[in-house]
């Protein structure tokens, strides 16, 4: 049989061809997000686990009876200065990754930047998002990384990208085009390195 330590080009091609012949290809622009005891489709929770293929898993269960955390409430109030409209917008931005439907994203484009000086809650918010969504569902590309086909591949099958400490400078044309393509869920070529 084929030994794994014999990774010559013909053997790699043969393994790839066998996978194509014997596997179902999953092509979807809409994956559910599994979580403990249920799954989420388009932001709506269902209390049974999805058994088909999905690249997404959040290691939390949903329970409406659990009270809202005082620490989260304090953070939201701090970030929004108590402005209810801003709070609603911020919550929509934070929940946007729970909708993994390219059709929806093409019509409701969103790229968010959280800016400000130090000691204003940005780092705490990023920590909260990382714990909520899970590191396996997050990429950490900078704007410059998003223009690099090798780095962009790390964003594949992620719910959100958190580019921390992005430079306070103008976004060049190449980066702006890439951000537009990402926000409209356009197909983008990437290069996967082995």
Coordinates of N, CA, C and O in Angstrom, one line a residue:
X1 N 0.8 -1.2 0.0 CA 0.0 0.0 0.0 C 0.8 1.3 0.0 O 2.1 1.2 0.0
X2 N 0.2 2.4 0.0 CA 0.8 3.7 0.0 C 1.3 4.0 1.4 O 0.6 4.0 2.3
X3 N 2.6 4.3 1.5 CA 3.2 4.7 2.7 C 3.1 6.3 2.9 O 3.3 7.0 1.9
X4 N 2.8 6.8 4.1 CA 2.6 8.2 4.3 C 3.9 8.9 4.1 O 4.0 10.1 3.8
X5 N 5.1 8.3 4.4 CA 6.3 9.0 4.3 C 6.8 9.1 2.8 O 7.8 9.7 2.5
X6 N 6.1 8.5 1.9 CA 6.4 8.6 0.4 C 5.5 9.7 -0.2 O 4.4 9.4 -0.7
X7 N 5.9 10.9 0.0 CA 5.0 12.0 -0.4 C 5.5 12.6 -1.8 O 5.6 13.8 -1.9
X8 N 5.7 11.7 -2.7 CA 6.1 12.2 -4.0 C 4.9 12.8 -4.7 O 3.7 12.5 -4.3
X9 N 5.1 13.6 -5.7 CA 4.0 14.2 -6.4 C 3.0 13.2 -7.0 O 1.8 13.4 -6.8
X10 N 3.4 12.1 -7.6 CA 2.4 11.1 -8.1 C 1.6 10.5 -7.0 O 0.4 10.3 -7.2
X11 N 2.2 10.3 -5.8 CA 1.4 9.7 -4.7 C 0.4 10.7 -4.2 O -0.7 10.4 -3.8
X12 N 0.8 12.0 -4.1 CA -0.1 13.0 -3.6 C -1.3 13.2 -4.5 O -2.4 13.3 -4.1
X13 N -1.0 13.2 -5.8 CA -2.0 13.3 -6.8 C -3.0 12.1 -6.7 O -4.2 12.2 -6.8
X14 N -2.4 10.9 -6.5 CA -3.3 9.7 -6.4 C -4.2 9.8 -5.1 O -5.4 9.4 -5.2
X15 N -3.6 10.2 -4.0 CA -4.4 10.4 -2.8 C -5.6 11.4 -3.1 O -6.7 11.1 -2.7
X16 N -5.2 12.5 -3.7 CA -6.2 13.5 -4.0 C -7.3 12.9 -4.9 O -8.5 13.1 -4.6
X17 N -6.9 12.2 -5.9 CA -7.9 11.6 -6.9 C -8.8 10.6 -6.2 O -10.0 10.5 -6.4
X18 N -8.2 9.8 -5.3 CA -9.0 8.8 -4.5 C -10.0 9.5 -3.6 O -11.1 9.1 -3.4
X19 N -9.6 10.6 -3.0 CA -10.5 11.4 -2.1 C -11.7 11.9 -2.9 O -12.8 11.9 -2.5
X20 N -11.4 12.4 -4.1 CA -12.4 12.9 -5.0 C -13.4 11.8 -5.4 O -14.6 12.0 -5.4
X21 N -12.9 10.6 -5.7 CA -13.7 9.5 -6.1 C -14.6 8.9 -5.0 O -15.7 8.6 -5.2
X22 N -14.0 8.9 -3.8 CA -14.7 8.2 -2.7 C -15.3 9.1 -1.6 O -15.9 8.6 -0.7
X23 N -15.3 10.4 -1.8 CA -15.8 11.3 -0.8 C -16.9 12.2 -1.5 O -16.8 12.5 -2.6
X24 N -17.9 12.5 -0.6 CA -18.8 13.5 -1.1 C -18.2 14.9 -1.0 O -17.6 15.2 0.1
X25 N -18.3 15.6 -2.0 CA -17.8 17.0 -2.0 C -18.8 17.9 -1.4 O -20.0 17.9 -1.8
X26 N -18.5 18.6 -0.3 CA -19.4 19.5 0.3 C -19.1 20.9 -0.2 O -18.1 21.5 0.1
X27 N -20.0 21.4 -1.0 CA -19.9 22.7 -1.5 C -21.1 23.5 -1.0 O -22.3 23.2 -1.4
X28 N -20.9 24.4 -0.1 CA -22.0 25.1 0.5 C -21.6 26.6 0.8 O -20.4 26.8 1.1
X29 N -22.5 27.4 0.6 CA -22.3 28.8 0.9 C -23.0 29.1 2.2 O -23.2 30.3 2.6
X30 N -23.5 28.1 2.9 CA -24.3 28.2 4.1 C -24.1 27.0 5.0 O -24.6 25.9 4.7
X31 N -23.3 27.2 6.0 CA -23.1 26.2 7.0 C -23.7 26.5 8.3 O -23.6 27.7 8.7
X32 N -24.3 25.5 9.0 CA -24.7 25.8 10.4 C -23.5 25.8 11.3 O -22.4 25.4 10.9
X33 N -23.7 26.4 12.5 CA -22.7 26.5 13.5 C -23.1 25.6 14.6 O -24.1 25.9 15.3
X34 N -22.4 24.5 14.8 CA -22.8 23.6 15.9 C -22.3 24.2 17.3 O -21.3 24.9 17.3
X35 N -23.1 23.9 18.3 CA -22.6 24.3 19.6 C -23.1 23.2 20.6 O -23.7 22.2 20.1
X36 N -22.8 23.3 21.8 CA -23.1 22.2 22.8 C -24.7 22.1 22.8 O -25.4 23.0 23.2
X37 N -25.2 20.9 22.4 CA -26.6 20.6 22.5 C -27.5 21.3 21.4 O -28.7 21.2 21.5
X38 N -26.9 21.9 20.4 CA -27.7 22.5 19.4 C -26.9 23.1 18.2 O -25.7 22.8 18.1
X39 N -27.5 23.9 17.4 CA -26.8 24.5 16.3 C -27.5 25.8 15.9 O -28.7 26.1 16.3
X40 N -26.8 26.7 15.2 CA -27.3 28.0 14.8 C -27.3 28.1 13.3 O -26.3 27.7 12.7
X41 N -28.4 28.5 12.7 CA -28.5 28.7 11.3 C -29.0 30.2 11.1 O -30.1 30.5 11.7
X42 N -28.2 31.0 10.4 CA -28.6 32.4 10.2 C -29.0 33.1 11.5 O -30.0 33.9 11.5
X43 N -28.2 32.9 12.5 CA -28.5 33.5 13.8 C -29.6 33.0 14.6 O -29.8 33.4 15.7
X44 N -30.3 31.9 14.1 CA -31.4 31.3 14.9 C -30.9 30.0 15.5 O -30.3 29.2 14.8
X45 N -31.2 29.8 16.8 CA -30.8 28.6 17.5 C -31.8 27.5 17.4 O -33.0 27.7 17.5
X46 N -31.3 26.3 17.2 CA -32.1 25.1 17.2 C -31.5 24.1 18.3 O -30.3 23.9 18.3
X47 N -32.4 23.5 19.1 CA -31.9 22.8 20.2 C -31.6 21.3 19.9 O -31.9 20.4 20.7
X48 N -31.1 21.0 18.7 CA -30.6 19.7 18.4 C -29.3 19.9 17.6 O -29.1 20.9 16.9
X49 N -28.4 18.9 17.8 CA -27.1 19.0 17.1 C -27.2 18.7 15.6 O -27.8 17.7 15.3
X50 N -26.7 19.5 14.8 CA -26.6 19.3 13.3 C -25.7 18.1 13.1 O -24.5 18.1 13.6
X51 N -26.1 17.1 12.3 CA -25.2 15.9 12.1 C -24.5 15.9 10.8 O -23.7 15.0 10.5
X52 N -24.8 16.8 9.9 CA -24.1 16.9 8.6 C -22.7 17.6 8.8 O -22.4 18.0 10.0
X53 N -22.1 17.8 7.7 CA -20.7 18.5 7.8 C -20.9 20.0 8.1 O -21.7 20.7 7.5
X54 N -20.1 20.5 9.0 CA -19.9 21.9 9.2 C -18.5 22.1 9.8 O -18.1 21.4 10.6
X55 N -17.9 23.1 9.3 CA -16.5 23.4 9.9 C -16.5 24.2 11.2 O -15.5 24.4 11.8
X56 N -17.7 24.5 11.7 CA -17.8 25.4 12.8 C -18.4 24.7 14.1 O -19.4 24.0 14.0
X57 N -17.7 25.0 15.2 CA -18.2 24.5 16.5 C -17.9 25.5 17.5 O -16.7 26.0 17.6
X58 N -18.9 25.9 18.3 CA -18.7 26.8 19.4 C -19.0 26.0 20.7 O -20.0 25.4 20.8
X59 N -18.0 26.0 21.6 CA -18.1 25.1 22.8 C -18.9 25.7 23.9 O -18.4 25.8 25.1
X60 N -20.1 26.2 23.6 CA -21.0 26.7 24.6 C -22.4 26.2 24.3 O -22.7 25.9 23.2
X61 N -23.2 26.1 25.4 CA -24.6 25.8 25.2 C -25.4 27.0 25.3 O -25.0 28.0 25.9
X62 N -26.6 27.0 24.7 CA -27.5 28.2 24.8 C -28.5 27.9 25.8 O -29.2 26.9 25.8
X63 N -28.7 28.8 26.7 CA -29.7 28.7 27.8 C -30.3 30.1 28.1 O -29.6 30.9 28.7
X64 N -31.5 30.3 27.7 CA -32.2 31.6 27.9 C -32.3 31.9 29.3 O -32.5 33.1 29.7
X65 N -32.4 30.9 30.2 CA -32.6 31.2 31.6 C -31.4 31.7 32.4 O -31.5 32.2 33.5
X66 N -30.2 31.6 31.7 CA -29.0 32.1 32.4 C -29.0 33.7 32.4 O -29.2 34.3 31.3
X67 N -28.8 34.3 33.5 CA -28.9 35.8 33.5 C -27.7 36.4 32.8 O -26.6 35.8 32.7
X68 N -27.8 37.6 32.3 CA -26.8 38.3 31.6 C -25.7 38.6 32.6 O -25.9 39.0 33.7
X69 N -24.4 38.4 32.2 CA -23.3 38.6 33.1 C -23.1 40.1 33.4 O -23.2 41.0 32.5
X70 N -23.0 40.4 34.7 CA -22.7 41.8 35.1 C -21.5 42.4 34.4 O -21.4 43.6 34.0
X71 N -20.4 41.6 34.3 CA -19.2 42.0 33.7 C -19.4 42.4 32.2 O -18.9 43.4 31.7
X72 N -20.2 41.6 31.5 CA -20.5 41.9 30.1 C -21.3 43.2 30.0 O -21.1 44.0 29.1
X73 N -22.3 43.3 30.8 CA -23.1 44.5 30.9 C -22.2 45.8 31.1 O -22.4 46.8 30.4
X74 N -21.3 45.7 32.1 CA -20.4 46.8 32.4 C -19.6 47.1 31.2 O -19.4 48.3 30.8
X75 N -19.1 46.1 30.5 CA -18.2 46.3 29.3 C -19.0 47.0 28.2 O -18.6 48.0 27.6
X76 N -20.2 46.5 27.9 CA -21.1 47.1 26.9 C -21.4 48.6 27.2 O -21.4 49.5 26.4
X77 N -21.7 48.8 28.5 CA -22.0 50.2 28.9 C -20.8 51.1 28.8 O -20.9 52.3 28.4
X78 N -19.6 50.5 29.1 CA -18.4 51.3 29.0 C -18.1 51.6 27.6 O -17.7 52.8 27.2
X79 N -18.2 50.6 26.7 CA -17.9 50.8 25.3 C -18.8 51.8 24.6 O -18.4 52.5 23.6
X80 N -20.1 51.8 25.0 CA -21.1 52.6 24.3 C -21.5 53.9 25.1 O -22.3 54.6 24.6
X81 N -20.9 54.1 26.2 CA -21.2 55.3 27.1 C -22.7 55.3 27.4 O -23.2 56.4 27.5
X82 N -23.3 54.2 27.5 CA -24.7 54.1 27.8 C -25.7 54.5 26.7 O -26.9 54.5 26.9
X83 N -25.2 54.7 25.5 CA -26.0 55.1 24.3 C -26.7 53.8 23.8 O -26.0 52.9 23.3
X84 N -28.0 53.7 23.9 CA -28.8 52.5 23.5 C -28.7 52.2 22.1 O -28.6 51.0 21.7
X85 N -28.7 53.2 21.2 CA -28.6 52.9 19.7 C -27.2 52.4 19.4 O -27.1 51.4 18.6
X86 N -26.2 52.9 20.0 CA -24.9 52.4 19.8 C -24.7 51.0 20.3 O -24.1 50.2 19.7
X87 N -25.3 50.8 21.5 CA -25.3 49.4 22.1 C -25.9 48.4 21.1 O -25.4 47.3 20.9
X88 N -27.1 48.8 20.6 CA -27.8 47.9 19.7 C -26.9 47.6 18.4 O -26.8 46.4 18.0
X89 N -26.3 48.6 17.9 CA -25.4 48.4 16.7 C -24.2 47.6 17.1 O -23.8 46.6 16.3
X90 N -23.6 47.8 18.2 CA -22.5 47.0 18.7 C -22.9 45.5 18.8 O -22.1 44.6 18.4
X91 N -24.0 45.3 19.4 CA -24.5 43.9 19.6 C -24.7 43.2 18.2 O -24.4 42.0 18.0
X92 N -25.2 44.0 17.3 CA -25.4 43.4 15.9 C -24.1 43.1 15.3 O -24.0 42.0 14.6
X93 N -23.1 43.9 15.4 CA -21.8 43.7 14.9 C -21.2 42.4 15.5 O -20.6 41.6 14.9
X94 N -21.3 42.3 16.8 CA -20.7 41.2 17.6 C -21.4 39.9 17.2 O -20.8 38.8 17.2
X95 N -22.7 39.9 16.8 CA -23.5 38.7 16.5 C -23.4 38.4 15.0 O -23.7 37.3 14.5
X96 N -22.9 39.3 14.1 CA -22.9 39.1 12.7 C -22.2 37.8 12.3 O -22.6 37.2 11.4
X97 N -21.1 37.4 12.9 CA -20.4 36.2 12.5 C -21.3 34.9 12.7 O -21.0 33.9 12.1
X98 N -22.4 35.0 13.5 CA -23.3 33.9 13.7 C -24.1 33.6 12.4 O -24.8 32.5 12.4
X99 N -24.1 34.4 11.5 CA -24.8 34.2 10.2 C -23.8 33.9 9.2 O -23.0 34.7 8.7
X100 N -23.8 32.6 8.8 CA -22.9 32.1 7.8 C -23.6 31.8 6.5 O -23.8 30.6 6.1
X101 N -24.2 32.8 5.9 CA -25.0 32.7 4.7 C -24.4 33.7 3.7 O -24.6 34.9 3.9
X102 N -23.8 33.3 2.6 CA -23.1 34.2 1.7 C -24.2 35.2 1.0 O -23.9 36.3 0.8
X103 N -25.4 34.6 0.8 CA -26.4 35.5 0.2 C -26.7 36.7 1.1 O -26.8 37.8 0.7
X104 N -26.9 36.4 2.4 CA -27.2 37.4 3.4 C -26.0 38.4 3.4 O -26.2 39.6 3.4
X105 N -24.8 37.9 3.5 CA -23.6 38.7 3.6 C -23.4 39.6 2.4 O -22.9 40.7 2.5
X106 N -23.8 39.1 1.2 CA -23.7 39.9 0.0 C -24.6 41.2 0.1 O -24.3 42.2 -0.5
X107 N -25.7 41.0 0.7 CA -26.7 42.1 0.8 C -26.6 42.9 2.1 O -27.1 44.0 2.2
X108 N -25.8 42.4 3.1 CA -25.6 43.1 4.3 C -24.2 43.1 4.7 O -23.7 42.5 5.6
X109 N -23.4 43.8 3.8 CA -21.9 43.9 3.9 C -21.5 44.5 5.3 O -22.1 45.5 5.7
X110 N -20.5 43.9 5.9 CA -20.0 44.5 7.1 C -18.5 44.2 7.3 O -18.1 43.1 7.2
X111 N -17.8 45.2 7.5 CA -16.4 45.2 8.0 C -16.3 46.2 9.1 O -16.7 47.3 8.9
X112 N -15.9 45.7 10.3 CA -15.9 46.6 11.5 C -14.5 46.9 11.9 O -13.7 46.0 11.9
X113 N -14.3 48.1 12.3 CA -13.1 48.5 13.0 C -13.4 49.1 14.3 O -14.3 49.9 14.4
X114 N -12.7 48.7 15.3 CA -12.9 49.2 16.7 C -11.6 50.0 17.0 O -10.6 49.5 17.0
X115 N -11.8 51.3 17.1 CA -10.6 52.2 17.2 C -10.7 53.0 18.5 O -11.8 53.2 19.1
X116 N -9.6 53.5 18.9 CA -9.5 54.3 20.1 C -8.1 54.1 20.8 O -7.4 53.3 20.4
X117 N -7.9 55.0 21.7 CA -6.6 54.9 22.5 C -6.6 53.7 23.4 O -7.5 52.8 23.3
X118 N -5.6 53.7 24.3 CA -5.5 52.6 25.2 C -6.5 52.7 26.4 O -7.1 53.7 26.6
X119 N -6.6 51.6 27.1 CA -7.4 51.5 28.3 C -8.9 51.9 28.1 O -9.5 52.6 28.9
X120 N -9.4 51.5 26.9 CA -10.8 51.8 26.6 C -11.7 50.6 26.4 O -12.9 50.8 26.1
X121 N -11.2 49.4 26.6 CA -12.0 48.2 26.6 C -11.9 47.4 25.3 O -12.5 46.4 25.1
X122 N -11.1 47.9 24.3 CA -10.9 47.2 23.1 C -10.3 45.8 23.3 O -10.8 44.8 22.8
X123 N -9.3 45.7 24.1 CA -8.6 44.5 24.4 C -9.5 43.5 25.1 O -9.6 42.3 24.8
X124 N -10.3 44.0 26.0 CA -11.3 43.2 26.8 C -12.4 42.6 25.8 O -12.8 41.5 25.9
X125 N -12.8 43.5 24.9 CA -13.8 43.1 23.9 C -13.2 42.0 23.0 O -13.9 41.0 22.7
X126 N -12.0 42.1 22.6 CA -11.3 41.1 21.7 C -11.2 39.8 22.5 O -11.5 38.7 22.0
X127 N -10.8 39.9 23.8 CA -10.7 38.7 24.6 C -12.1 38.0 24.8 O -12.2 36.8 24.7
X128 N -13.2 38.8 24.9 CA -14.5 38.2 25.0 C -14.9 37.5 23.7 O -15.4 36.4 23.8
X129 N -14.7 38.2 22.6 CA -15.0 37.6 21.3 C -14.2 36.3 21.1 O -14.8 35.3 20.6
X130 N -13.0 36.3 21.5 CA -12.1 35.1 21.3 C -12.7 33.9 22.2 O -12.8 32.8 21.7
X131 N -13.1 34.2 23.4 CA -13.6 33.2 24.3 C -15.0 32.7 23.8 O -15.3 31.5 23.8
X132 N -15.8 33.6 23.3 CA -17.2 33.3 22.8 C -17.1 32.5 21.6 O -17.7 31.4 21.5
X133 N -16.4 32.9 20.6 CA -16.4 32.2 19.3 C -15.4 31.0 19.2 O -15.6 30.1 18.5
X134 N -14.4 31.1 20.1 CA -13.4 30.0 20.1 C -12.2 30.3 19.1 O -12.5 30.8 18.0
X135 N -11.0 30.1 19.5 CA -9.8 30.3 18.7 C -9.9 29.6 17.4 O -9.4 30.1 16.4
X136 N -10.5 28.4 17.3 CA -10.6 27.7 16.1 C -11.5 28.3 15.0 O -11.4 27.9 13.9
X137 N -12.3 29.3 15.4 CA -13.2 30.0 14.5 C -12.8 31.4 14.2 O -13.5 32.1 13.5
X138 N -11.5 31.7 14.6 CA -11.0 33.1 14.4 C -9.7 33.1 13.7 O -8.8 32.3 14.0
X139 N -9.5 34.0 12.7 CA -8.2 34.2 12.2 C -7.7 35.6 12.7 O -8.5 36.4 13.2
X140 N -6.4 35.9 12.6 CA -5.9 37.1 13.1 C -5.0 37.8 12.1 O -3.9 38.3 12.4
X141 N -5.6 38.0 10.9 CA -4.8 38.7 9.9 C -4.9 40.2 10.0 O -6.0 40.7 10.3
X142 N -3.9 40.9 9.7 CA -3.9 42.3 9.6 C -4.4 42.7 8.2 O -4.6 41.8 7.4
X143 N -4.7 44.0 8.0 CA -5.1 44.4 6.7 C -4.1 44.0 5.6 O -4.5 43.5 4.5
X144 N -2.8 44.2 5.9 CA -1.8 43.8 5.0 C -1.8 42.3 4.7 O -1.6 41.9 3.6
X145 N -2.0 41.5 5.7 CA -2.1 40.1 5.6 C -3.2 39.7 4.6 O -3.0 38.7 3.8
X146 N -4.3 40.4 4.6 CA -5.4 40.0 3.8 C -5.1 40.2 2.3 O -5.8 39.6 1.4
X147 N -4.1 41.0 1.9 CA -3.7 41.1 0.5 C -2.7 40.1 0.1 O -2.4 40.0 -1.1
X148 N -2.2 39.2 1.0 CA -1.3 38.2 0.7 C -2.0 36.9 0.6 O -2.6 36.4 1.5
X149 N -2.0 36.2 -0.6 CA -2.7 35.0 -0.9 C -2.3 33.9 0.1 O -3.2 33.1 0.5
X150 N -1.1 33.8 0.6 CA -0.7 32.8 1.5 C -1.3 33.0 2.9 O -1.8 32.1 3.5
X151 N -1.3 34.3 3.3 CA -1.9 34.6 4.7 C -3.4 34.5 4.6 O -4.0 34.1 5.6
X152 N -4.0 35.0 3.5 CA -5.4 35.0 3.4 C -6.0 33.6 3.6 O -7.1 33.5 4.1
X153 N -5.3 32.6 3.2 CA -5.8 31.2 3.4 C -6.1 30.9 4.8 O -6.9 30.0 5.1
X154 N -5.4 31.5 5.8 CA -5.7 31.3 7.2 C -7.1 31.7 7.6 O -7.6 31.3 8.7
X155 N -7.7 32.6 6.8 CA -9.1 33.0 7.1 C -10.2 32.1 6.6 O -11.3 32.2 6.9
X156 N -9.8 31.1 5.8 CA -10.7 30.1 5.3 C -11.4 29.4 6.4 O -10.8 28.9 7.3
X157 N -12.8 29.3 6.2 CA -13.6 28.6 7.2 C -13.5 29.1 8.6 O -13.4 28.4 9.6
X158 N -13.4 30.4 8.7 CA -13.4 31.1 10.0 C -14.6 32.0 10.1 O -15.1 32.5 9.1
X159 N -15.2 32.2 11.3 CA -16.4 33.0 11.5 C -16.0 34.5 11.5 O -16.8 35.3 11.1
X160 N -14.8 34.8 12.0 CA -14.4 36.2 12.0 C -12.9 36.3 12.1 O -12.2 35.4 12.4
X161 N -12.4 37.5 11.7 CA -11.0 37.8 11.7 C -10.9 39.0 12.7 O -11.6 40.0 12.6
X162 N -9.9 38.8 13.6 CA -9.6 39.9 14.5 C -8.2 40.3 14.3 O -7.2 39.6 14.6
X163 N -8.0 41.4 13.6 CA -6.7 42.0 13.3 C -6.4 43.0 14.4 O -6.9 44.1 14.3
X164 N -5.6 42.6 15.4 CA -5.4 43.4 16.5 C -4.2 44.4 16.2 O -3.3 44.1 15.4
X165 N -4.2 45.6 16.8 CA -3.2 46.6 16.6 C -2.9 46.9 15.2 O -1.7 46.9 14.7
X166 N -3.9 47.2 14.4 CA -3.8 47.6 13.1 C -3.3 49.1 13.0 O -3.7 49.9 13.8
X167 N -2.3 49.3 12.1 CA -1.7 50.6 12.0 C -2.8 51.7 11.7 O -3.7 51.5 11.0
X168 N -2.6 52.9 12.3 CA -3.4 54.0 12.1 C -2.9 54.8 10.9 O -2.2 55.8 11.0
X169 N -3.3 54.2 9.7 CA -2.8 54.8 8.4 C -3.9 54.5 7.4 O -4.8 53.7 7.5
X170 N -3.7 55.2 6.2 CA -4.7 55.0 5.1 C -4.6 53.6 4.6 O -3.5 53.0 4.6
X171 N -5.7 53.1 4.1 CA -5.8 51.7 3.6 C -5.5 51.9 2.1 O -6.2 52.6 1.4
X172 N -4.5 51.2 1.5 CA -4.2 51.3 0.1 C -5.3 50.7 -0.8 O -6.1 49.9 -0.3
X173 N -5.2 50.9 -2.1 CA -6.2 50.5 -3.0 C -6.3 49.0 -3.0 O -7.4 48.4 -3.0
X174 N -5.2 48.3 -3.1 CA -5.2 46.8 -3.1 C -5.9 46.2 -1.9 O -6.8 45.4 -2.0
X175 N -5.6 46.8 -0.7 CA -6.2 46.3 0.5 C -7.7 46.7 0.6 O -8.5 45.9 1.0
X176 N -8.1 47.8 0.1 CA -9.5 48.2 0.0 C -10.3 47.3 -0.9 O -11.4 46.9 -0.5
X177 N -9.7 47.0 -2.0 CA -10.4 46.0 -2.9 C -10.6 44.7 -2.2 O -11.7 44.1 -2.4
X178 N -9.6 44.2 -1.5 CA -9.7 42.9 -0.8 C -10.8 43.0 0.3 O -11.6 42.1 0.5
X179 N -10.8 44.1 1.0 CA -11.8 44.2 2.1 C -13.2 44.2 1.5 O -14.1 43.6 2.0
X180 N -13.4 44.9 0.3 CA -14.7 44.9 -0.3 C -15.0 43.5 -0.8 O -16.2 43.0 -0.6
X181 N -14.1 42.7 -1.3 CA -14.4 41.3 -1.7 C -14.8 40.5 -0.6 O -15.7 39.6 -0.7
X182 N -14.1 40.7 0.5 CA -14.4 39.9 1.8 C -15.8 40.2 2.3 O -16.6 39.4 2.6
X183 N -16.1 41.5 2.3 CA -17.4 42.0 2.9 C -18.6 41.6 2.0 O -19.7 41.4 2.5
X184 N -18.3 41.3 0.7 CA -19.4 40.9 -0.1 C -19.4 39.4 -0.4 O -20.2 38.9 -1.3
X185 N -18.6 38.7 0.3 CA -18.5 37.2 0.2 C -18.2 36.8 -1.2 O -18.7 35.7 -1.7
X186 N -17.4 37.5 -1.9 CA -16.9 37.2 -3.2 C -15.9 36.0 -3.1 O -15.3 35.8 -2.1
X187 N -15.8 35.3 -4.2 CA -14.8 34.2 -4.3 C -13.4 34.9 -4.4 O -13.2 35.9 -5.1
X188 N -12.5 34.4 -3.6 CA -11.1 34.9 -3.6 C -10.1 33.8 -3.7 O -10.3 32.8 -3.0
X189 N -9.2 33.9 -4.6 CA -8.1 32.9 -4.7 C -7.2 33.0 -3.6 O -6.7 34.1 -3.2
X190 N -6.8 31.9 -3.0 CA -5.8 31.8 -2.0 C -4.8 30.8 -2.3 O -5.0 30.0 -3.2
X191 N -3.7 30.8 -1.7 CA -2.6 29.8 -1.9 C -2.3 29.1 -0.6 O -1.8 29.7 0.3
X192 N -2.6 27.8 -0.6 CA -2.4 27.0 0.6 C -0.9 26.5 0.6 O -0.5 25.8 -0.4
X193 N -0.2 26.8 1.6 CA 1.2 26.3 1.7 C 1.1 24.9 2.5 O 0.4 24.8 3.5
X194 N 2.0 24.0 2.1 CA 2.0 22.7 2.8 C 3.1 22.7 3.8 O 4.1 23.2 3.7

